[in-house]
Coordinates of C-alpha atoms and ligand atoms in Angstrom, one line a residue:
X1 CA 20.1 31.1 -34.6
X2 CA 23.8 30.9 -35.8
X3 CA 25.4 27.3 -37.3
X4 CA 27.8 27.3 -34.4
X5 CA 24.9 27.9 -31.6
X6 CA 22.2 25.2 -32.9
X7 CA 24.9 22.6 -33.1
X8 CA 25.5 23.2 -29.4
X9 CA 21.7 22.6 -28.5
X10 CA 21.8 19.8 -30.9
X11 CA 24.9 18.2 -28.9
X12 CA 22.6 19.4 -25.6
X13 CA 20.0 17.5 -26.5
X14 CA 21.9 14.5 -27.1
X15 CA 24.1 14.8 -24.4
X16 CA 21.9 15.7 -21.5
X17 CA 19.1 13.8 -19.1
X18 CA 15.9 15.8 -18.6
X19 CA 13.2 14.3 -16.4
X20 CA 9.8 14.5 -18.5
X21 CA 6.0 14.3 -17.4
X22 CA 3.9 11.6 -18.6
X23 CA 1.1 14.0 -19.4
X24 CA 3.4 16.1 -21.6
X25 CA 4.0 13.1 -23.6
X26 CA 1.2 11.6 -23.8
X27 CA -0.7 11.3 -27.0
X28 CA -5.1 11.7 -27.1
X29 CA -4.9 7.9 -26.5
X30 CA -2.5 7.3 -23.7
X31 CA -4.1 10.4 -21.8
X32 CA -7.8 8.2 -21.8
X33 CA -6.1 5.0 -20.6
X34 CA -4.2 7.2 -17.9
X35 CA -8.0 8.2 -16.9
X36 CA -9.9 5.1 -17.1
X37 CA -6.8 3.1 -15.1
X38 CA -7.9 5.3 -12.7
X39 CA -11.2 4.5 -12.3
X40 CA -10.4 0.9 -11.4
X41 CA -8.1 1.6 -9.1
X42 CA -10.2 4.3 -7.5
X43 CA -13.6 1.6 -6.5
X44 CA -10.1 -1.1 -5.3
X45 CA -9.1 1.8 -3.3
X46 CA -13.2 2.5 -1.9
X47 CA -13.2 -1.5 -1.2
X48 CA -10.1 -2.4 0.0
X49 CA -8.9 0.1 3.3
X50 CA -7.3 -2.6 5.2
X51 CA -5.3 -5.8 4.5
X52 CA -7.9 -8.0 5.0
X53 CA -10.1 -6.2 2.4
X54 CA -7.1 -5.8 -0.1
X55 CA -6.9 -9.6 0.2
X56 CA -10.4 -10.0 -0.2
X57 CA -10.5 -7.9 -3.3
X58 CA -7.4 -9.4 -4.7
X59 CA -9.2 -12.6 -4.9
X60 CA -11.9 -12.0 -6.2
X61 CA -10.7 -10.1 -9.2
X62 CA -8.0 -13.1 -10.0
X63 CA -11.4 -15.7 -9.7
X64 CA -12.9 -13.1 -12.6
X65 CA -9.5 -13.6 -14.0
X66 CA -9.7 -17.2 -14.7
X67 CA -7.4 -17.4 -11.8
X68 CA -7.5 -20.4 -9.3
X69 CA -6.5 -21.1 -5.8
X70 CA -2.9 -22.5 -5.3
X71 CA -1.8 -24.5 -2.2
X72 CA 1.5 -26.2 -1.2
X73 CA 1.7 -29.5 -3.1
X74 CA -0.3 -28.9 -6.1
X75 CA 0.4 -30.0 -9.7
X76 CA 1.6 -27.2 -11.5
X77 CA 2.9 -26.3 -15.3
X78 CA 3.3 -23.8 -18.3
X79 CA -0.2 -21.3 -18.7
X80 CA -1.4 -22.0 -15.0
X81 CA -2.7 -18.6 -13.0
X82 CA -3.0 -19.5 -9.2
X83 CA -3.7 -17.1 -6.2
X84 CA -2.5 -18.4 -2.5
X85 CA -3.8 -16.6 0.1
X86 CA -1.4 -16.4 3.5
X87 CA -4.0 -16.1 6.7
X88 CA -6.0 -13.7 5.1
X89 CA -4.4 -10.9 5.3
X90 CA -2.0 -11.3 2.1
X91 CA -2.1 -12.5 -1.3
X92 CA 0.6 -13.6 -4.5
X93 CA -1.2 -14.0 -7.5
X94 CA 0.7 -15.8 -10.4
X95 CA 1.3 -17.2 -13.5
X96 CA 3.3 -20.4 -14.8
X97 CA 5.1 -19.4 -17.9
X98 CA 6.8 -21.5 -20.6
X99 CA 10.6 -20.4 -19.9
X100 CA 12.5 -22.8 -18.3
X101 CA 12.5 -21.6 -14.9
X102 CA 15.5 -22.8 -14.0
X103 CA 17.1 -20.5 -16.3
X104 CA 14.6 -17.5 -16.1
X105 CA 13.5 -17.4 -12.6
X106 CA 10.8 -15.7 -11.1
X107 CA 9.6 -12.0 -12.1
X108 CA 8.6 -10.5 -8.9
X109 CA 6.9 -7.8 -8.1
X110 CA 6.5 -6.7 -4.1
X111 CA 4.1 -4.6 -2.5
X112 CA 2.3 -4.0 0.4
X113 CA -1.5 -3.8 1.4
X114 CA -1.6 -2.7 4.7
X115 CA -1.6 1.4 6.1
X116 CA -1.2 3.5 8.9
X117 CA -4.3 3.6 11.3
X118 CA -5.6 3.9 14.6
X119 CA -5.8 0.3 16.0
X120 CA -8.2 -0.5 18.4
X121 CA -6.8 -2.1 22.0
X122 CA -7.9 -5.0 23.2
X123 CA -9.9 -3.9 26.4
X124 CA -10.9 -0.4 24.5
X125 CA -14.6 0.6 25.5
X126 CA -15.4 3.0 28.7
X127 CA -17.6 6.1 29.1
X128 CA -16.7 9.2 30.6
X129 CA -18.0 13.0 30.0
X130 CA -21.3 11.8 28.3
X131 CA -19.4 9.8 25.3
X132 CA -18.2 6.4 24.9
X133 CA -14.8 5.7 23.6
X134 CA -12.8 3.2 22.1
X135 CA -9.0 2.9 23.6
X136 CA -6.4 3.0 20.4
X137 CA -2.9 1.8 19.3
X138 CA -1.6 3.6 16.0
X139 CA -0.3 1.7 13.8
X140 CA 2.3 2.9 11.5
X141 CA 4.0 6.2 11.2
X142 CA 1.6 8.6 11.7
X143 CA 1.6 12.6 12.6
X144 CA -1.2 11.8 15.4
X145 CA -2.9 14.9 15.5
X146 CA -3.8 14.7 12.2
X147 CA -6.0 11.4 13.0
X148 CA -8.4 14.0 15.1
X149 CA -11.3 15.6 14.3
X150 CA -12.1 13.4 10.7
X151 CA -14.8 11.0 10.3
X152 CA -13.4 7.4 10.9
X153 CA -15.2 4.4 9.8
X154 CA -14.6 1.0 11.9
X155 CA -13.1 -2.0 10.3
X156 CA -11.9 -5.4 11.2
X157 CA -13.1 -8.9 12.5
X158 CA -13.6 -9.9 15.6
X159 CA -13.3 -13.7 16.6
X160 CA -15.8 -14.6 19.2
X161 CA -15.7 -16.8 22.5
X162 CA -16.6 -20.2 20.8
X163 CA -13.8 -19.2 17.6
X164 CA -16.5 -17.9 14.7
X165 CA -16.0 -15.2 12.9
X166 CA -17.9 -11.9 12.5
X167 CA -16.8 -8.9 10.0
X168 CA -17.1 -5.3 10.9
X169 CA -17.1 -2.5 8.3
X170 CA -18.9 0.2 9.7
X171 CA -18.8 4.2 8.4
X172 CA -18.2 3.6 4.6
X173 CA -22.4 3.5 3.4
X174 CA -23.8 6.8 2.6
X175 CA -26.4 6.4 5.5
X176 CA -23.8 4.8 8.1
X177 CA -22.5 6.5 10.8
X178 CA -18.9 7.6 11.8
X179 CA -16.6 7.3 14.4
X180 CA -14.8 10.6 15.6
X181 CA -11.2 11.9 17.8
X182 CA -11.5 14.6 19.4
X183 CA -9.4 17.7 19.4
X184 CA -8.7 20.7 21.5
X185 CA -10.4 24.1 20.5
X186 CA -8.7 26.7 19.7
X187 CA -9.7 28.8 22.4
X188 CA -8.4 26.5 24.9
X189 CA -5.2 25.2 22.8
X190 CA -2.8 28.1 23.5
X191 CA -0.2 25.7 25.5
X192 CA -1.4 22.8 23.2
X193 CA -0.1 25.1 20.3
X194 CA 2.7 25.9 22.0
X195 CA 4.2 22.4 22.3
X196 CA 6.0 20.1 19.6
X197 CA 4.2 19.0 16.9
X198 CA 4.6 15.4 17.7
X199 CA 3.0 16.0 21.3
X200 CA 0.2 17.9 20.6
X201 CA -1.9 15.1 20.5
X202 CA -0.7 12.2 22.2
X203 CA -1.1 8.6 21.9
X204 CA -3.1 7.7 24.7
X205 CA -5.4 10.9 23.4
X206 CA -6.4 8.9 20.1
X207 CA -9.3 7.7 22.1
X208 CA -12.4 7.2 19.1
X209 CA -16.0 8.5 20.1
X210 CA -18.9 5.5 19.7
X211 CA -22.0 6.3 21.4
X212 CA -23.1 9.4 23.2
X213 CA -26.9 7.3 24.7
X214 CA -27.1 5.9 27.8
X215 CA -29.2 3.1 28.9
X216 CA -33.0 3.5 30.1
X217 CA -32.1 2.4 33.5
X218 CA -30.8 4.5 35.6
X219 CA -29.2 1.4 38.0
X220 CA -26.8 1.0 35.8
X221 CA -23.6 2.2 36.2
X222 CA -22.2 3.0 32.9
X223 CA -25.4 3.2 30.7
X224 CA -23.7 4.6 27.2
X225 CA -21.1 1.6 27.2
X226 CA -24.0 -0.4 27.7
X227 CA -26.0 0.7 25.2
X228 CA -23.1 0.6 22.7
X229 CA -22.3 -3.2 24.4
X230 CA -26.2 -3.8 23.5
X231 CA -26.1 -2.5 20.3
X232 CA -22.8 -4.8 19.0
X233 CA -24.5 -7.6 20.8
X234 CA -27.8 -7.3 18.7
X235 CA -26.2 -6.8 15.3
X236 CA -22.9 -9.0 15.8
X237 CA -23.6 -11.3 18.5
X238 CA -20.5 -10.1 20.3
X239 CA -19.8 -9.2 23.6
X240 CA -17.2 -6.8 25.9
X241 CA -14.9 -10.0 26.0
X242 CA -14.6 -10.8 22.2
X243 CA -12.6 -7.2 22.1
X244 CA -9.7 -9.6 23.2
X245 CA -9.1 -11.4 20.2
X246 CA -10.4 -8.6 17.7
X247 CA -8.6 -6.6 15.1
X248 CA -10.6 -3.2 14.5
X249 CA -9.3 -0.6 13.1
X250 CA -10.4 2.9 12.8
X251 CA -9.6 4.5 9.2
X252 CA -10.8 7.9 7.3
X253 CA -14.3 7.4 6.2
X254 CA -13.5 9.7 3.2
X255 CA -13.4 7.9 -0.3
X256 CA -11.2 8.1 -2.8
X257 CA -12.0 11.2 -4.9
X258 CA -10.6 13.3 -8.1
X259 CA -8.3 16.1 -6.6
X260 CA -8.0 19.6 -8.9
X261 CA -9.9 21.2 -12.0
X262 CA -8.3 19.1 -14.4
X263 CA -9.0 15.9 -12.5
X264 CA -5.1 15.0 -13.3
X265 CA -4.6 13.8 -9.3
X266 CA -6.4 11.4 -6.6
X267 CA -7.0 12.2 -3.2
X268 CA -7.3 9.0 -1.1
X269 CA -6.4 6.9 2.0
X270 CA -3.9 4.6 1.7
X271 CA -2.6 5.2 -1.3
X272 CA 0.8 3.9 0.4
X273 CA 1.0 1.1 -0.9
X274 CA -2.0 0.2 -3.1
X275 CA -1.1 2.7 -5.4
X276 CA 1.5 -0.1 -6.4
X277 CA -0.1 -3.3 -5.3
X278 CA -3.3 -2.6 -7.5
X279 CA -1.2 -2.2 -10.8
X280 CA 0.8 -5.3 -9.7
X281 CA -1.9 -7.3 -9.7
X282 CA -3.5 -6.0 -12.6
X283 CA -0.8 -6.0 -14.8
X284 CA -0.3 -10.2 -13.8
X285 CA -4.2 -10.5 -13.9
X286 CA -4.6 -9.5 -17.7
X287 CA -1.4 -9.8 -19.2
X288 CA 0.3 -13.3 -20.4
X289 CA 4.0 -13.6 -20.0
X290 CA 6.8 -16.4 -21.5
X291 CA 8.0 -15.8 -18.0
X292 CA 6.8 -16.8 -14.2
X293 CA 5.4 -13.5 -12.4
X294 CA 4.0 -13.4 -9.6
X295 CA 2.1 -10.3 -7.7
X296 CA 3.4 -10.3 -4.1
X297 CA 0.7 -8.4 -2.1
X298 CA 2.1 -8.6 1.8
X299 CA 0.9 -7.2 4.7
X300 CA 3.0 -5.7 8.2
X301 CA 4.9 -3.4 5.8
X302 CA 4.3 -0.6 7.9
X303 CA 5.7 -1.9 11.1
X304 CA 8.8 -3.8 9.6
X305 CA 7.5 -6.5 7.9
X306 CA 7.4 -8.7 10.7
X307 CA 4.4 -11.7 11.7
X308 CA 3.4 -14.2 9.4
X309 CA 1.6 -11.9 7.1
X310 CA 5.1 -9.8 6.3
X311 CA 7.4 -10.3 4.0
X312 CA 10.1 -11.2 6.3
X313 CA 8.2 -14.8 7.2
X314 CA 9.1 -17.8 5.6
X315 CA 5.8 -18.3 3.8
X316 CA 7.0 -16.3 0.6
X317 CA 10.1 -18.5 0.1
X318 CA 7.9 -21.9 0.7
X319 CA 5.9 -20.7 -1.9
X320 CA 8.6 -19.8 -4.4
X321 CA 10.3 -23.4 -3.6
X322 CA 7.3 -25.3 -4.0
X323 CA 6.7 -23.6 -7.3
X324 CA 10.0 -24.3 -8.2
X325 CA 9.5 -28.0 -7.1
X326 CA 6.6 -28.4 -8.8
X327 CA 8.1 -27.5 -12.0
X328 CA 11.0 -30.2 -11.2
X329 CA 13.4 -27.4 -10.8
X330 CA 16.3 -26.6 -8.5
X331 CA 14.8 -23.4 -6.2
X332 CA 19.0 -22.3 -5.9
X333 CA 19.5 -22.2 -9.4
X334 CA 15.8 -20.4 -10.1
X335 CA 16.1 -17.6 -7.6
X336 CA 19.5 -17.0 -8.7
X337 CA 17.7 -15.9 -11.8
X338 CA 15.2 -14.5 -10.5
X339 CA 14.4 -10.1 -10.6
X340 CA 12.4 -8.3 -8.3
X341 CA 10.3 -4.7 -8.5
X342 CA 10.6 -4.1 -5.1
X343 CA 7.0 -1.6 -5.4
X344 CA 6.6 1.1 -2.5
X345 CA 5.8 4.7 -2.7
X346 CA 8.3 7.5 -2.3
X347 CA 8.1 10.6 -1.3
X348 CA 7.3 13.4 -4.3
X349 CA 8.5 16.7 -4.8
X350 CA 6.2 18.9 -2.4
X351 CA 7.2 23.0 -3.4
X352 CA 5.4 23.6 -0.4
X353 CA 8.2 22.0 1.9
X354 CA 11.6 22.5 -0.7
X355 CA 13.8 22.8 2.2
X356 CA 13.8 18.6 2.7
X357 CA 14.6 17.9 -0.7
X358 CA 17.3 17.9 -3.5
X359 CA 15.2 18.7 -5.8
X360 CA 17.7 17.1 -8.7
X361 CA 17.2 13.6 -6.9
X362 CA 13.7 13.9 -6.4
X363 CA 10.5 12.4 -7.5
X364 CA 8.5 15.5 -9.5
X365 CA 4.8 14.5 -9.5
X366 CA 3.2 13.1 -12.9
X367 CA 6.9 12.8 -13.8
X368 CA 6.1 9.2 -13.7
X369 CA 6.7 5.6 -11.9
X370 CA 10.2 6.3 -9.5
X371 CA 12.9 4.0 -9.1
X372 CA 15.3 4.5 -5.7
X373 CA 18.6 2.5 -6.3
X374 CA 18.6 2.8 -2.7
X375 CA 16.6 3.8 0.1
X376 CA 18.0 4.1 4.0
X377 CA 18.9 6.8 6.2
X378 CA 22.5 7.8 7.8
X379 CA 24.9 7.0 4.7
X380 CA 22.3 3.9 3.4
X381 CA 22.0 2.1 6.1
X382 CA 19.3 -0.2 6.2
X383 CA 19.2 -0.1 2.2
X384 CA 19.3 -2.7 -0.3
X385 CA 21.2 -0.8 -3.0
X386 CA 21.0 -2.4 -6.3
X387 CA 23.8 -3.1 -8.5
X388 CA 24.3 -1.1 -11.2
X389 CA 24.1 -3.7 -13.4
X390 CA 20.9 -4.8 -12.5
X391 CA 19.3 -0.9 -12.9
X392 CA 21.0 -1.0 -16.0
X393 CA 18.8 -4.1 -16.8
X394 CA 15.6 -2.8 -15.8
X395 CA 16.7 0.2 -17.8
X396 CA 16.5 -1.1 -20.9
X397 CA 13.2 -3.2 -20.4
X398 CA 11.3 0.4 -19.5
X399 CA 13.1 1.7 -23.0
X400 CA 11.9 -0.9 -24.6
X401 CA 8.3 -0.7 -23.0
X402 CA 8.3 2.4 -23.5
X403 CA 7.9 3.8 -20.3
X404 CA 8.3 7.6 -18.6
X405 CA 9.7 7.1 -15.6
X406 CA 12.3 8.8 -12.9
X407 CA 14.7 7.7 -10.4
X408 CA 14.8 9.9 -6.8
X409 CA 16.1 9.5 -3.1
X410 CA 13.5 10.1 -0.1
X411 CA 14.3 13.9 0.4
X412 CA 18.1 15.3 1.3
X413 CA 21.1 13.2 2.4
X414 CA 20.6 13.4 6.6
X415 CA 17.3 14.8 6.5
X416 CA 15.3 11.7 7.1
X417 CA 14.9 8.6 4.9
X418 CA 13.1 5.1 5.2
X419 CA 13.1 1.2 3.7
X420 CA 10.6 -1.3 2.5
X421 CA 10.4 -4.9 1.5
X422 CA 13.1 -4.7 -0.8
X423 CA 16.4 -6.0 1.2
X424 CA 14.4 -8.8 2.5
X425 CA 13.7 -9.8 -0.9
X426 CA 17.5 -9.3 -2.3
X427 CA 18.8 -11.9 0.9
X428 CA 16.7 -14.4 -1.2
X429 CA 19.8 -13.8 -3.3
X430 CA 17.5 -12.4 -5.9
X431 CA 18.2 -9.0 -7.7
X432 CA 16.2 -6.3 -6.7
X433 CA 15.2 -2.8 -6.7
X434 CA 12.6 -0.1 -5.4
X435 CA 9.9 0.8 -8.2
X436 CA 6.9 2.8 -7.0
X437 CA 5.0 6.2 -6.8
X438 CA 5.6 9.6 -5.6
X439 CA 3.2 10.8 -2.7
X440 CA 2.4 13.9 -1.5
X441 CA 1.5 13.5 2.1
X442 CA 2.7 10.4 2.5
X443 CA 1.1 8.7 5.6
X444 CA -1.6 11.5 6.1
X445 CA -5.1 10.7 6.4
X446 CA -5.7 11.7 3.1
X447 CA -2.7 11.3 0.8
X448 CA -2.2 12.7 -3.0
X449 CA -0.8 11.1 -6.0
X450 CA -1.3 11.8 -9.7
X451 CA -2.8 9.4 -12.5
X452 CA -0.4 9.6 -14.9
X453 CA 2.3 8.1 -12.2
X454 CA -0.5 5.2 -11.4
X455 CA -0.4 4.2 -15.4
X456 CA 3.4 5.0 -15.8
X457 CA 3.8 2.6 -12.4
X458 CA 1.5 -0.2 -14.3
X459 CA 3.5 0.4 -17.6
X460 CA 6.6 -0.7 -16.1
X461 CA 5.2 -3.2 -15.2
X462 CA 4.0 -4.6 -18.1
X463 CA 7.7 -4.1 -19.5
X464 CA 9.1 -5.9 -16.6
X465 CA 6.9 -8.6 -17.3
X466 CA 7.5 -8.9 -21.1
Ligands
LIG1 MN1 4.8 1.8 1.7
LIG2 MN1 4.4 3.6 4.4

């Protein structure tokens, strides 16, 4: 190589932004915490496939945590760790720190728990061609057809006549069974195949398959309801009415398992959003902080963030004013400091599909956690699109943390696009800006991510934090 040339890739190296893969970079030690990350977040996923059970498990790893439970008008100050719990179905874990918080703010970090699925209706059950059924409701953004012909496994509660309780997890034990939606044969799908994608299956199609045994009595008139009636009524002490004020929801039955040769990726449902709520709420769990964080796990994401249990309801802000109170600070003055990770998934990279993406602004798997500066569809619209400054900012805290991370848009300008939580955070008047990890398959029934972008995701956050 000449003088003149290697000062040119000197100046090129210097000059010029190159994306880089977390596993590249990685030394021995980094690639075993990348792996054993996963692990933990692998039995969260196993536990937790709805809101409810993301809750559940939130809590009870904050209680290992030395965490307590927080509720509006307790005592607080510096070193406390508190988990409130909103109806259930979402959680914010936190910790007090020893910054004035008037002057610091909050660190937030917001992500979502629930995912797409087939929701069950509230007058579901009927029998018809020698199967009993469930009547559904997806939930979510889903490709329907690809809901068909996987084994589903039952979750949910159901409240009962006199207002008790009972939980339903059914499908998930090795020696459980599964619940089923049918799909047309081949043989017989010619016009099927021939119709739009979105059609193929319709909604009033995702009809789930529970019993297939009718009733010794043949005075009955629909003896395979009743013997799935029967069976619910022995094991749950519920009956045909209690369907009206149930939420059960049919999700894969598959677990979360290692995806390739190398065992780099993870295969899973709902990886949308727990992918970022598990690290969230790890990283607050283990790690002390000078400043207040607090993991926001919310649920509704999926169908605007509506309801008590999304972000958009008042309950969030109560809880960041009564924190503030509590502390005998001004709420005005400590949002106005306050930063928020706004932590949803984007879409990665997929070779398979090029044509939607620029592939200059897009996420490249295991290139690590993504930030979107904006989000939206149509020219923005519908985005909160952070200020420079304030990417700047988080910029230089991943720098200093030391963190491999990318920034992308959701696929081509006009293509598509989608939001999250993050412009209902930023009306707060709090600076904030999307932060999460690139998917392949987003919303499928099964959806792909790598490791190292799990631990790159959880790194940031640790920097954000510092
Ligand atoms: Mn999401
Ligand atoms: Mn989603």
């Amino acid at each position: 190589m000449s003088e003149k040339s290697s000062k040119g890739v000197k100046l090129q190296k210097e000059l010029t932004y190159k994306k880089k893969s977390c596993f590249a970079v990685a030394d021995a030690e980094e690639t075993k915490k990348i792996f054993a990350f996963a692990k933990g977040y692998m039995a969260f996923l196993d536990a937790a496939k709805t809101e409810r059970e993301a809750c559940d498990c939130a809590v009870e790893l904050a209680r290992k945590a030395g965490f307590s439970e927080y509720r509006f008008g307790d005592k607080l100050r510096a070193g406390d760790r508190k988990y409130f719990v909103n109806r259930g179905k979402s959680v914010v874990v936190f910790r007090v720190g020893t910054k004035n918080i008037e002057e610091d703010g909050f660190r937030l970090i917001a992500s979502h728990i629930d995912a797409p699925r087939i929701d069950i209706k509230q007058n579901p059950l009927y029998e018809e061609g020698g199967m009993a059924f469930l009547k559904t409701h997806y939930y979510g953004g889903i490709k329907k057809y690809q809901w068909t012909a996987i084994p589903l496994a039952l979750h949910g509660v159901v409240v009962r006549k006199d207002g008790t309780k009972v939980q339903i997890r059914v499908g998930e034990e090795k020696d459980d069974p599964v619940f089923y939606i049918n799909d047309l044969l081949p043989h017989l799908g010619g016009d099927q195949m021939a119709g739009k994608a979105g059609k193929i299956i319709e909604g009033e199609q995702l009809n789930v398959v529970v019993g297939g045994l009718p009733y010794a009595d043949e005075d009955v008139s629909d003896p395979i309801k009743l013997t799935v009636l029967d069976l619910l009524h022995k094991k749950y002490g519920i009956c045909e009415e209690d369907f009206l004020s149930a939420e059960l929801s049919a999700v894969p039955a598959y677990p979360a398992r290692d995806v390739g040769f190398d065992r780099a990726l993870i295969g899973a449902y709902g990886h949308d959003d727990r992918v970022c709520a598990y690290p969230a709420l790890t990283a607050v769990l283990e790690n002390e902080t000078e400043h207040t964080v607090l993991a926001m796990l919310v649920d509704k994401e999926e169908i605007g963030s509506e309801g008590t249990t999304g972000i958009q309801c008042k309950v969030y802000e109560d809880l960041m004013e009564e924190i503030s109170v509590a502390l005998g600070a001004n709420f005005r003055k400590v949002r106005a400091n306050s930063k928020c990770l706004s932590s949803d998934v984007t879409a990665a990279y997929d070779p398979n599909f090029a044509g939607v993406y620029e592939k200059m602004n897009s996420a490249i798997l295991s290139h690590g956690t993504c930030m979107s500066k904006f989000t939206g569809a149509r020219g923005k619209s519908g985005s909160n699109d952070a200020n420079a400054e304030f990417v700047g900012e988080v910029r230089k805290m991943f720098a200093e943390g030391g963190v491999v991370w990318q920034t992308a848009e959701l696929g081509k300008v006009d293509v598509g696009g989608g939001g999250t939580v993050a412009k209902f955070v930023a009306q707060l008047n709090i600076d904030t800006v999307d932060l999460g990890v690139p998917v392949i398959s987003m919303h499928a029934p099964w959806e792909l991510i790598s490791k190292a972008d799990l631990y790159s995701n959880y790194r940031a956050f640790l920097a954000f934090m510092k």
